[in-house]
Amino acid sequence: MTKQNDVQIGQDKFKEQCGVLGMLSDERIMNVAQFIYTGLMALQHRGQEAAGIAIMRQGRPIARYRDVGLVNDVLSPEKITGLLGNIALGHVRYGTVASSSNVQCAQPWFFQSNEVNFAIVFNGTITNYAPLRKRLEEKGHIFTTDVDTEVISHLIAANFETSADWIEIIKILMHILDGSYAIIIMTEQGDLYGFRDPMGFKPLCYGEFVAGNGDEARIQVMASETCAIDALSGKVLGHVMPGEIIHLEMGKPPHSEAIMRSERHALCMFEFVYFANNTSELDGISVYDVRKKLGKNLAKIDPVESTNAIVVPVPDSGRSAALGYSQASNIPFEEALIKNRYITRTFIMPGQDKRRSLVNLKLFPDKKTIKGKDIILIDDSIVRGTTTEKIVRLLKANGAKSVHLRISCPPIRYPCYMGIDFPTRHELMASCHPVDEICKKLGADSLIYQSMEGLIDSIGLQKEELCMACLDKDYPLKNPPCLDLLEETFTKNR
Ligand code: SF4
């Protein structure tokens, strides 16, 4: 447990909740677990608190292994050697609703009842979790955790009593559930069903790769991001559309079915700004291209007039936007802050060393590049502002003449209840202070945020196709939340 005075790295960034992965091959390939490991390593940025695998051989029971920790520790080669099977699910988790350090909350989730057995992986947040759970409990369902996945599993089981058709059951789920979800289910028959909520908050794609020793066995795959398929040297075949199901069955090509159409889509804009891997494509849009364009659009707003300026990214989150800014403004790009690669997010600052800022350990300033320069410092966002303030101070302490903050996302003023761990309103700097006050508090010489128009233009989708609720309070849910109530619930559960 973290002591009160300890500082954990990564506190001042938003956290994605999960990454999901599913694979299916024919029976020539029984070591699918090793490919799950590779795919999860590529999805590690989506969750670093727990990882797991569920695996089966057609006609045999589902085996599962999960634990708290990084993929490399939880699913190390020694641990997965004995996990044989040709159909599998994988998951990386960062939890907000339930205790993160509890292995019971790690996924894949496995559900067993008289009616149905299945494994499930989930990314998102079910915003009507509480009333759904209450209704199920009244019907006699017993819960062992507070995770959304358990409610979804019980809903599936409850509906299995009247129908054994998975497509029908997923259709019912889409009508009942509110919130964001990208889910993959592995049935006891060995089929995989992947689906996204009707607004498509969370990404999900599918593809295939070739494995085996020359006998060209094709493995079908579904994943949160295309970078997982790329890591397997595979081919992306498509993106699961909002409200669509992709059914993978042995010996057949992927079968898709549009279940619930919504006029309003809501792909999370923050996946593009920060969460997703730079090399991924979300719904066919390159994350790297979006980030560079965010920088280009930012460069158009209130340019810094100086012949002595350099563009410096906050590593690694500001790098692509800084490159775009530099290209659009013709101001040189310089890596004046170098990240200490050995300080990971699990690093705990020793209590007795707390006088020294964690930023001093995390970032090495290159004095000769910084000295006497007007620094245009690019980052993706400001959450509480604590880290940003320290970076500004670090640059000035190392000789920067001035520091001009440029943020590639518009100000984040409202919490997220669709699967991202956001602070409450009073913890969000932009929620409580006007821009000039934030600039002063951070010790910067100027501060410019991205415009809403610049963000939408950079992604290239219509406003009605994106979720931007943390910017404009327009929550695209069936039942938009009462912020006071939700903040109270989420704070209690943290
Ligand atoms: S509120 Fe913000 S972080 Fe949450 S899903 Fe919407 S855009 Fe993404």
Short mmCIF file of C-alpha atoms and ligand atoms in Angstrom, two decimals:
data_model
loop_
_atom_site.label_atom_id
_atom_site.label_comp_id
_atom_site.label_asym_id
_atom_site.label_seq_id
_atom_site.Cartn_x
_atom_site.Cartn_y
_atom_site.Cartn_z
CA MET A 1 0.00 0.00 0.00
CA THR A 2 1.20 3.53 -0.75
CA LYS A 3 2.06 5.50 2.36
CA GLN A 4 0.49 8.90 2.79
CA ASN A 5 3.70 10.78 2.04
CA ASP A 6 4.81 8.63 -0.85
CA VAL A 7 4.40 9.91 -4.36
CA GLN A 8 3.42 7.57 -7.11
CA ILE A 9 4.46 8.37 -10.62
CA GLY A 10 1.74 8.91 -13.19
CA GLN A 11 -0.71 10.42 -10.69
CA ASP A 12 -1.27 13.49 -12.78
CA LYS A 13 -2.43 11.74 -15.95
CA PHE A 14 -5.74 10.21 -16.89
CA LYS A 15 -5.83 6.45 -16.95
CA GLU A 16 -7.49 4.20 -19.47
CA GLN A 17 -9.37 1.35 -17.88
CA CYS A 18 -8.69 -1.74 -19.96
CA GLY A 19 -7.48 -3.47 -23.08
CA VAL A 20 -9.22 -6.54 -24.51
CA LEU A 21 -8.00 -9.28 -26.83
CA GLY A 22 -9.50 -12.47 -28.29
CA MET A 23 -8.04 -15.16 -30.58
CA LEU A 24 -9.32 -18.24 -32.36
CA SER A 25 -7.42 -20.73 -34.47
CA ASP A 26 -7.96 -24.24 -35.70
CA GLU A 27 -6.62 -27.17 -33.68
CA ARG A 28 -3.19 -27.18 -35.33
CA ILE A 29 -2.23 -24.27 -33.07
CA MET A 30 -2.44 -25.12 -29.39
CA ASN A 31 -0.09 -22.41 -28.11
CA VAL A 32 -2.39 -19.43 -28.60
CA ALA A 33 -1.39 -18.31 -25.06
CA GLN A 34 1.97 -17.11 -26.34
CA PHE A 35 0.24 -14.91 -28.94
CA ILE A 36 -2.10 -13.55 -26.27
CA TYR A 37 1.03 -12.58 -24.33
CA THR A 38 2.45 -10.72 -27.34
CA GLY A 39 -0.84 -8.94 -28.05
CA LEU A 40 -1.28 -7.92 -24.41
CA MET A 41 2.26 -6.55 -24.28
CA ALA A 42 1.23 -4.24 -27.13
CA LEU A 43 -1.89 -3.20 -25.18
CA GLN A 44 -0.09 -2.68 -21.87
CA HIS A 45 -0.59 1.12 -22.04
CA ARG A 46 -4.36 0.53 -21.61
CA GLY A 47 -4.00 -0.98 -18.13
CA GLN A 48 -1.08 -1.77 -15.86
CA GLU A 49 -2.66 -3.08 -12.70
CA ALA A 50 -3.71 -6.61 -13.64
CA ALA A 51 -3.55 -9.00 -16.55
CA GLY A 52 -5.00 -12.35 -17.43
CA ILE A 53 -5.86 -15.04 -19.93
CA ALA A 54 -8.75 -17.48 -20.41
CA ILE A 55 -8.03 -20.34 -22.77
CA MET A 56 -9.73 -23.48 -24.08
CA ARG A 57 -9.51 -26.27 -26.57
CA GLN A 58 -12.80 -26.86 -28.34
CA GLY A 59 -15.00 -29.23 -26.34
CA ARG A 60 -12.85 -28.88 -23.20
CA PRO A 61 -13.37 -26.67 -20.14
CA ILE A 62 -12.15 -23.08 -20.04
CA ALA A 63 -8.92 -22.55 -18.04
CA ARG A 64 -8.01 -19.17 -16.65
CA TYR A 65 -4.98 -17.43 -15.18
CA ARG A 66 -5.00 -13.83 -13.92
CA ASP A 67 -3.15 -11.76 -11.38
CA VAL A 68 -2.26 -8.27 -10.29
CA GLY A 69 0.78 -6.88 -12.14
CA LEU A 70 2.19 -6.14 -15.57
CA VAL A 71 1.76 -8.57 -18.47
CA ASN A 72 5.42 -9.57 -18.39
CA ASP A 73 5.13 -10.63 -14.74
CA VAL A 74 1.64 -12.15 -14.74
CA LEU A 75 1.92 -14.04 -18.03
CA SER A 76 5.64 -14.73 -18.19
CA PRO A 77 6.64 -17.61 -20.50
CA GLU A 78 7.09 -19.97 -17.50
CA LYS A 79 3.55 -19.27 -16.31
CA ILE A 80 1.82 -19.78 -19.66
CA THR A 81 3.76 -22.83 -20.88
CA GLY A 82 1.15 -25.25 -19.54
CA LEU A 83 -1.83 -23.26 -20.83
CA LEU A 84 -2.71 -25.12 -23.99
CA GLY A 85 -5.59 -24.24 -26.25
CA ASN A 86 -6.59 -22.74 -29.61
CA ILE A 87 -9.19 -20.21 -28.42
CA ALA A 88 -8.39 -17.53 -25.86
CA LEU A 89 -9.14 -14.17 -24.33
CA GLY A 90 -6.67 -11.71 -22.83
CA HIS A 91 -7.06 -8.62 -20.71
CA VAL A 92 -5.09 -5.78 -19.16
CA ARG A 93 -6.79 -3.81 -16.42
CA TYR A 94 -6.74 -0.51 -14.72
CA GLY A 95 -9.65 -0.39 -12.29
CA THR A 96 -11.50 2.62 -10.95
CA VAL A 97 -14.80 1.26 -9.73
CA ALA A 98 -13.46 -1.61 -7.66
CA SER A 99 -10.25 -2.23 -5.81
CA SER A 100 -7.36 -2.38 -8.28
CA SER A 101 -5.11 -4.51 -6.13
CA ASN A 102 -7.70 -7.24 -5.72
CA VAL A 103 -7.03 -10.23 -7.94
CA GLN A 104 -10.76 -11.08 -7.83
CA CYS A 105 -11.37 -7.99 -9.97
CA ALA A 106 -8.82 -8.98 -12.62
CA GLN A 107 -10.13 -10.27 -15.94
CA PRO A 108 -10.96 -12.40 -17.92
CA TRP A 109 -14.08 -12.93 -15.93
CA PHE A 110 -15.35 -16.52 -15.88
CA PHE A 111 -19.01 -17.33 -15.35
CA GLN A 112 -20.37 -20.76 -14.60
CA SER A 113 -24.02 -21.69 -14.02
CA ASN A 114 -26.47 -24.47 -14.81
CA GLU A 115 -27.52 -22.63 -17.94
CA VAL A 116 -24.27 -21.33 -19.37
CA ASN A 117 -20.46 -21.18 -19.00
CA PHE A 118 -18.43 -18.47 -20.65
CA ALA A 119 -15.44 -16.14 -20.25
CA ILE A 120 -15.66 -12.42 -20.89
CA VAL A 121 -13.33 -9.41 -21.18
CA PHE A 122 -14.61 -5.86 -20.87
CA ASN A 123 -13.39 -2.30 -21.44
CA GLY A 124 -15.65 0.55 -20.38
CA THR A 125 -18.01 1.66 -17.66
CA ILE A 126 -21.64 0.71 -17.20
CA THR A 127 -23.26 3.90 -15.90
CA ASN A 128 -26.52 2.18 -14.87
CA TYR A 129 -24.56 -0.47 -12.94
CA ALA A 130 -26.24 0.22 -9.56
CA PRO A 131 -29.93 -0.19 -10.59
CA LEU A 132 -29.08 -3.23 -12.73
CA ARG A 133 -27.26 -4.92 -9.87
CA LYS A 134 -30.07 -4.10 -7.45
CA ARG A 135 -32.63 -5.67 -9.80
CA LEU A 136 -30.50 -8.80 -10.23
CA GLU A 137 -29.95 -9.14 -6.49
CA GLU A 138 -33.68 -8.92 -5.94
CA LYS A 139 -34.01 -11.88 -8.30
CA GLY A 140 -31.52 -13.87 -6.23
CA HIS A 141 -28.25 -13.27 -8.10
CA ILE A 142 -25.26 -13.23 -5.75
CA PHE A 143 -22.33 -10.86 -6.37
CA THR A 144 -18.76 -11.29 -5.15
CA THR A 145 -17.20 -8.04 -6.45
CA ASP A 146 -18.14 -4.51 -7.54
CA VAL A 147 -16.93 -4.85 -11.13
CA ASP A 148 -19.16 -4.03 -14.10
CA THR A 149 -18.22 -7.33 -15.74
CA GLU A 150 -19.99 -9.27 -13.01
CA VAL A 151 -23.26 -7.40 -13.65
CA ILE A 152 -22.95 -8.06 -17.39
CA SER A 153 -22.25 -11.75 -16.71
CA HIS A 154 -25.33 -12.09 -14.50
CA LEU A 155 -27.45 -10.32 -17.11
CA ILE A 156 -26.27 -12.83 -19.71
CA ALA A 157 -27.05 -15.75 -17.41
CA ALA A 158 -30.49 -14.34 -16.55
CA ASN A 159 -31.36 -14.04 -20.23
CA PHE A 160 -29.97 -17.46 -21.06
CA GLU A 161 -32.87 -18.90 -19.10
CA THR A 162 -35.17 -17.86 -21.98
CA SER A 163 -32.85 -18.00 -25.01
CA ALA A 164 -29.62 -19.77 -25.89
CA ASP A 165 -28.98 -17.56 -28.92
CA TRP A 166 -25.90 -15.40 -28.26
CA ILE A 167 -26.80 -12.77 -30.88
CA GLU A 168 -30.24 -12.37 -29.27
CA ILE A 169 -28.69 -12.07 -25.83
CA ILE A 170 -26.17 -9.44 -26.94
CA LYS A 171 -29.04 -7.55 -28.57
CA ILE A 172 -30.85 -7.53 -25.21
CA LEU A 173 -27.66 -6.41 -23.45
CA MET A 174 -27.33 -3.45 -25.82
CA HIS A 175 -30.86 -2.36 -24.93
CA ILE A 176 -30.33 -2.70 -21.19
CA LEU A 177 -26.81 -1.37 -20.69
CA ASP A 178 -26.00 2.33 -20.57
CA GLY A 179 -22.44 3.59 -20.77
CA SER A 180 -19.38 2.57 -22.73
CA TYR A 181 -18.24 -0.93 -23.56
CA ALA A 182 -16.08 -2.98 -25.88
CA ILE A 183 -16.57 -6.64 -24.95
CA ILE A 184 -15.37 -10.03 -26.16
CA ILE A 185 -17.11 -13.22 -25.01
CA MET A 186 -15.70 -16.74 -25.37
CA THR A 187 -18.48 -19.34 -25.24
CA GLU A 188 -18.08 -22.90 -24.00
CA GLN A 189 -18.66 -24.02 -27.62
CA GLY A 190 -15.49 -22.14 -28.60
CA ASP A 191 -16.98 -19.14 -30.43
CA LEU A 192 -15.92 -15.53 -29.91
CA TYR A 193 -18.34 -12.60 -29.98
CA GLY A 194 -16.93 -9.07 -29.95
CA PHE A 195 -19.16 -6.01 -29.76
CA ARG A 196 -19.19 -2.29 -29.02
CA ASP A 197 -21.84 -0.13 -27.41
CA PRO A 198 -24.19 1.60 -29.89
CA MET A 199 -22.31 4.90 -29.56
CA GLY A 200 -18.86 3.33 -29.90
CA PHE A 201 -17.05 5.05 -27.03
CA LYS A 202 -14.34 2.37 -26.93
CA PRO A 203 -12.41 1.08 -29.94
CA LEU A 204 -12.40 -2.56 -31.08
CA CYS A 205 -10.93 -4.01 -34.26
CA TYR A 206 -10.38 -7.43 -35.82
CA GLY A 207 -7.94 -9.13 -38.11
CA GLU A 208 -5.83 -12.21 -38.60
CA PHE A 209 -2.26 -13.44 -38.52
CA VAL A 210 -0.42 -16.54 -39.65
CA ALA A 211 1.21 -18.91 -37.17
CA GLY A 212 2.76 -22.37 -37.20
CA ASN A 213 5.74 -23.97 -38.82
CA GLY A 214 5.02 -23.61 -42.47
CA ASP A 215 1.50 -25.04 -42.42
CA GLU A 216 0.01 -21.57 -42.57
CA ALA A 217 -2.54 -21.77 -39.77
CA ARG A 218 -4.53 -18.55 -39.65
CA ILE A 219 -5.45 -17.13 -36.28
CA GLN A 220 -8.39 -14.76 -36.13
CA VAL A 221 -8.05 -11.95 -33.64
CA MET A 222 -10.04 -9.13 -32.04
CA ALA A 223 -8.35 -6.37 -30.06
CA SER A 224 -8.89 -2.96 -28.50
CA GLU A 225 -6.30 -1.46 -30.82
CA THR A 226 -4.66 -2.28 -34.13
CA CYS A 227 -1.18 -2.10 -32.51
CA ALA A 228 -1.89 -5.56 -30.97
CA ILE A 229 -2.52 -7.05 -34.43
CA ASP A 230 0.58 -5.25 -35.79
CA ALA A 231 2.67 -6.75 -32.96
CA LEU A 232 1.62 -10.20 -34.21
CA SER A 233 2.63 -9.26 -37.78
CA GLY A 234 -1.04 -9.59 -38.66
CA LYS A 235 -3.44 -7.87 -40.97
CA VAL A 236 -6.26 -5.61 -39.75
CA LEU A 237 -9.47 -6.66 -41.54
CA GLY A 238 -11.79 -4.07 -40.05
CA HIS A 239 -13.14 -2.12 -37.09
CA VAL A 240 -16.15 -3.28 -35.12
CA MET A 241 -18.68 -0.51 -35.68
CA PRO A 242 -20.75 1.02 -32.87
CA GLY A 243 -23.63 -1.36 -32.08
CA GLU A 244 -22.13 -4.14 -34.21
CA ILE A 245 -21.21 -7.74 -33.30
CA ILE A 246 -18.36 -9.68 -34.89
CA HIS A 247 -18.75 -13.44 -34.51
CA LEU A 248 -15.63 -15.58 -34.94
CA GLU A 249 -16.22 -19.28 -35.48
CA MET A 250 -13.73 -21.99 -36.34
CA GLY A 251 -13.29 -22.58 -40.06
CA LYS A 252 -15.45 -19.61 -41.06
CA PRO A 253 -14.65 -15.99 -41.98
CA PRO A 254 -15.68 -13.30 -39.46
CA HIS A 255 -19.42 -12.75 -39.49
CA SER A 256 -20.68 -9.26 -38.66
CA GLU A 257 -24.14 -8.12 -37.69
CA ALA A 258 -25.30 -4.55 -37.06
CA ILE A 259 -27.48 -4.87 -33.99
CA MET A 260 -28.30 -1.41 -32.79
CA ARG A 261 -27.85 1.72 -34.84
CA SER A 262 -27.55 5.06 -33.13
CA GLU A 263 -27.60 8.34 -35.03
CA ARG A 264 -25.23 9.72 -32.45
CA HIS A 265 -21.77 8.16 -32.18
CA ALA A 266 -19.35 8.98 -29.40
CA LEU A 267 -15.81 7.72 -29.99
CA CYS A 268 -13.73 9.03 -27.08
CA MET A 269 -11.69 12.00 -28.35
CA PHE A 270 -9.14 11.35 -25.61
CA GLU A 271 -8.18 8.02 -27.21
CA PHE A 272 -6.72 10.16 -30.02
CA VAL A 273 -5.27 12.84 -27.78
CA TYR A 274 -3.52 10.57 -25.28
CA PHE A 275 -4.64 7.00 -24.56
CA ALA A 276 -4.17 4.98 -27.70
CA ASN A 277 -0.83 3.81 -28.98
CA ASN A 278 0.66 6.29 -31.44
CA THR A 279 0.82 3.64 -34.17
CA SER A 280 -2.80 2.46 -33.80
CA GLU A 281 -5.71 3.29 -36.05
CA LEU A 282 -9.07 3.89 -34.37
CA ASP A 283 -12.04 3.31 -36.67
CA GLY A 284 -9.55 3.65 -39.54
CA ILE A 285 -8.05 6.97 -38.36
CA SER A 286 -4.31 7.14 -37.61
CA VAL A 287 -3.63 8.25 -34.03
CA TYR A 288 -0.20 9.60 -35.00
CA ASP A 289 -1.67 11.72 -37.82
CA VAL A 290 -4.29 13.15 -35.44
CA ARG A 291 -1.67 14.04 -32.83
CA LYS A 292 0.54 15.76 -35.40
CA LYS A 293 -2.41 17.71 -36.75
CA LEU A 294 -3.35 18.74 -33.20
CA GLY A 295 0.11 20.33 -33.02
CA LYS A 296 -0.31 22.00 -36.40
CA ASN A 297 -3.67 23.46 -35.43
CA LEU A 298 -2.28 24.61 -32.09
CA ALA A 299 0.52 26.48 -33.88
CA LYS A 300 -2.11 28.66 -35.61
CA ILE A 301 -3.35 30.10 -32.29
CA ASP A 302 -1.51 33.12 -30.89
CA PRO A 303 1.99 32.24 -32.18
CA VAL A 304 5.04 32.95 -30.03
CA GLU A 305 6.99 35.85 -31.57
CA SER A 306 10.64 35.03 -30.97
CA THR A 307 13.69 34.27 -33.06
CA ASN A 308 15.10 32.38 -30.13
CA ALA A 309 12.28 29.88 -29.61
CA ILE A 310 12.39 26.08 -29.58
CA VAL A 311 9.51 23.58 -29.47
CA VAL A 312 9.96 21.07 -26.62
CA PRO A 313 7.64 18.11 -25.97
CA VAL A 314 6.76 16.78 -22.54
CA PRO A 315 7.88 13.18 -23.15
CA ASP A 316 6.26 11.04 -24.32
CA SER A 317 2.72 12.40 -24.39
CA GLY A 318 3.51 15.69 -26.16
CA ARG A 319 5.96 14.41 -28.76
CA SER A 320 3.78 13.96 -31.89
CA ALA A 321 1.89 17.21 -31.31
CA ALA A 322 5.22 19.01 -30.77
CA LEU A 323 6.48 17.66 -34.08
CA GLY A 324 3.33 18.95 -35.83
CA TYR A 325 3.69 22.32 -34.08
CA SER A 326 7.32 22.60 -35.12
CA GLN A 327 6.58 21.68 -38.75
CA ALA A 328 3.72 24.19 -39.00
CA SER A 329 5.58 27.04 -37.30
CA ASN A 330 9.10 26.39 -38.64
CA ILE A 331 10.38 26.64 -35.07
CA PRO A 332 13.05 23.99 -34.30
CA PHE A 333 11.95 20.85 -32.44
CA GLU A 334 14.28 19.96 -29.56
CA GLU A 335 14.18 17.04 -27.12
CA ALA A 336 15.28 19.19 -24.20
CA LEU A 337 13.63 16.93 -21.62
CA ILE A 338 14.75 13.31 -21.60
CA LYS A 339 12.67 10.71 -19.82
CA ASN A 340 14.29 8.43 -17.27
CA ARG A 341 13.14 5.11 -18.69
CA TYR A 342 13.73 3.30 -15.41
CA ILE A 343 11.21 5.32 -13.44
CA THR A 344 8.01 3.46 -14.21
CA ARG A 345 4.52 4.22 -12.96
CA THR A 346 4.96 1.70 -10.16
CA PHE A 347 7.93 3.65 -8.79
CA ILE A 348 7.35 4.90 -5.28
CA MET A 349 9.34 7.90 -4.10
CA PRO A 350 10.90 7.01 -0.75
CA GLY A 351 9.32 9.01 2.08
CA GLN A 352 12.62 10.50 3.28
CA ASP A 353 13.46 11.75 -0.22
CA LYS A 354 10.22 13.58 -0.73
CA ARG A 355 11.85 17.04 -0.62
CA ARG A 356 13.18 16.31 -4.05
CA SER A 357 10.56 16.50 -6.80
CA LEU A 358 9.69 13.28 -8.59
CA VAL A 359 9.91 15.29 -11.80
CA ASN A 360 13.67 15.72 -11.17
CA LEU A 361 14.03 11.96 -11.22
CA LYS A 362 11.63 11.41 -14.07
CA LEU A 363 12.97 14.02 -16.50
CA PHE A 364 16.56 14.99 -17.29
CA PRO A 365 16.80 18.58 -18.60
CA ASP A 366 19.39 19.24 -21.31
CA LYS A 367 20.83 22.50 -19.94
CA LYS A 368 22.74 23.59 -23.02
CA THR A 369 19.63 23.26 -25.21
CA ILE A 370 17.40 25.06 -22.72
CA LYS A 371 19.66 27.96 -21.62
CA GLY A 372 18.54 31.38 -22.88
CA LYS A 373 15.72 29.95 -25.01
CA ASP A 374 12.04 30.84 -25.26
CA ILE A 375 10.58 27.37 -24.74
CA ILE A 376 7.29 26.40 -26.37
CA LEU A 377 6.39 23.45 -24.14
CA ILE A 378 3.85 21.03 -25.65
CA ASP A 379 1.75 18.57 -23.68
CA ASP A 380 -1.53 16.77 -24.35
CA SER A 381 -3.47 17.98 -21.32
CA ILE A 382 -3.43 19.52 -17.88
CA VAL A 383 -5.24 17.56 -15.18
CA ARG A 384 -4.43 18.81 -11.68
CA GLY A 385 -1.47 20.82 -12.97
CA THR A 386 0.97 19.56 -10.35
CA THR A 387 3.37 17.91 -12.80
CA THR A 388 3.13 20.72 -15.35
CA GLU A 389 4.04 23.30 -12.71
CA LYS A 390 7.14 21.30 -11.77
CA ILE A 391 8.23 20.94 -15.39
CA VAL A 392 7.91 24.71 -15.95
CA ARG A 393 9.99 25.28 -12.81
CA LEU A 394 12.57 22.72 -13.97
CA LEU A 395 12.98 24.47 -17.33
CA LYS A 396 13.37 27.88 -15.72
CA ALA A 397 15.83 26.53 -13.16
CA ASN A 398 17.90 25.30 -16.08
CA GLY A 399 18.11 28.66 -17.80
CA ALA A 400 14.97 28.96 -19.96
CA LYS A 401 14.31 32.64 -20.76
CA SER A 402 10.55 32.02 -20.91
CA VAL A 403 8.17 29.05 -21.00
CA HIS A 404 5.05 29.16 -23.21
CA LEU A 405 2.69 26.29 -22.52
CA ARG A 406 0.75 24.88 -25.46
CA ILE A 407 -1.80 22.14 -24.77
CA SER A 408 -3.00 19.97 -27.65
CA CYS A 409 -6.44 19.31 -26.07
CA PRO A 410 -9.00 21.95 -25.05
CA PRO A 411 -9.40 22.51 -21.29
CA ILE A 412 -10.77 19.46 -19.45
CA ARG A 413 -13.46 20.77 -17.12
CA TYR A 414 -15.77 17.84 -16.40
CA PRO A 415 -15.26 14.28 -15.14
CA CYS A 416 -15.59 11.19 -17.32
CA TYR A 417 -17.91 8.34 -16.40
CA MET A 418 -17.40 6.35 -19.56
CA GLY A 419 -14.36 4.31 -18.68
CA ILE A 420 -11.58 6.75 -17.87
CA ASP A 421 -10.28 7.47 -14.40
CA PHE A 422 -10.83 11.23 -14.13
CA PRO A 423 -10.66 13.30 -11.02
CA THR A 424 -13.79 15.02 -9.77
CA ARG A 425 -14.53 18.60 -10.86
CA HIS A 426 -12.83 20.22 -7.91
CA GLU A 427 -9.58 18.36 -8.74
CA LEU A 428 -9.59 19.43 -12.39
CA MET A 429 -7.61 22.63 -12.71
CA ALA A 430 -9.54 23.95 -15.71
CA SER A 431 -12.82 23.33 -13.92
CA CYS A 432 -11.92 25.69 -11.09
CA HIS A 433 -9.78 28.42 -12.69
CA PRO A 434 -9.82 30.65 -15.79
CA VAL A 435 -6.94 30.20 -18.27
CA ASP A 436 -4.97 33.29 -17.18
CA GLU A 437 -5.10 32.15 -13.57
CA ILE A 438 -3.93 28.63 -14.53
CA CYS A 439 -1.04 30.17 -16.46
CA LYS A 440 -0.02 32.18 -13.40
CA LYS A 441 -0.34 29.21 -11.04
CA LEU A 442 1.84 27.08 -13.32
CA GLY A 443 4.47 29.81 -13.54
CA ALA A 444 4.31 29.93 -17.34
CA ASP A 445 4.75 33.06 -19.46
CA SER A 446 1.75 32.20 -21.63
CA LEU A 447 -0.77 29.35 -21.94
CA ILE A 448 -2.81 28.41 -24.97
CA TYR A 449 -5.14 25.43 -25.23
CA GLN A 450 -6.35 23.74 -28.40
CA SER A 451 -9.67 25.06 -29.71
CA MET A 452 -12.72 22.77 -29.98
CA GLU A 453 -12.71 23.39 -33.75
CA GLY A 454 -9.01 22.48 -33.93
CA LEU A 455 -9.64 19.22 -32.06
CA ILE A 456 -12.56 18.20 -34.29
CA ASP A 457 -10.64 19.16 -37.44
CA SER A 458 -7.60 17.15 -36.31
CA ILE A 459 -9.61 13.96 -35.77
CA GLY A 460 -11.55 14.45 -38.99
CA LEU A 461 -14.91 13.21 -37.68
CA GLN A 462 -18.06 15.26 -37.10
CA LYS A 463 -18.69 16.58 -33.60
CA GLU A 464 -21.74 14.25 -33.43
CA GLU A 465 -19.44 11.25 -33.93
CA LEU A 466 -17.25 12.03 -30.92
CA CYS A 467 -17.54 12.06 -27.16
CA MET A 468 -16.21 15.35 -25.81
CA ALA A 469 -18.19 15.32 -22.57
CA CYS A 470 -15.16 16.14 -20.40
CA LEU A 471 -14.80 19.34 -22.43
CA ASP A 472 -18.39 20.47 -22.97
CA LYS A 473 -20.47 18.51 -20.41
CA ASP A 474 -22.58 16.99 -23.20
CA TYR A 475 -22.70 13.37 -21.93
CA PRO A 476 -23.94 11.18 -24.80
CA LEU A 477 -25.66 8.63 -22.55
CA LYS A 478 -29.21 7.28 -22.56
CA ASN A 479 -29.58 8.87 -19.13
CA PRO A 480 -27.09 11.72 -18.70
CA PRO A 481 -25.66 11.75 -15.20
CA CYS A 482 -26.34 13.99 -12.26
CA LEU A 483 -22.72 15.06 -11.74
CA ASP A 484 -22.99 15.64 -7.99
CA LEU A 485 -24.41 12.18 -7.39
CA LEU A 486 -21.99 10.41 -9.70
CA GLU A 487 -18.98 12.20 -8.28
CA GLU A 488 -20.04 11.18 -4.80
CA THR A 489 -20.39 7.51 -5.83
CA PHE A 490 -17.11 7.40 -7.75
CA THR A 491 -15.18 9.17 -5.00
CA LYS A 492 -16.50 6.68 -2.45
CA ASN A 493 -15.44 3.75 -4.63
CA ARG A 494 -11.95 4.98 -5.40
S1 SF4 B 1 -15.73 12.15 -21.25
FE1 SF4 B 1 -13.76 12.56 -22.21
S2 SF4 B 1 -12.39 10.88 -21.60
FE2 SF4 B 1 -14.52 10.26 -21.15
S3 SF4 B 1 -15.17 9.09 -22.95
FE3 SF4 B 1 -15.82 11.21 -23.25
S4 SF4 B 1 -14.11 12.15 -24.35
FE4 SF4 B 1 -13.37 10.25 -23.49
#
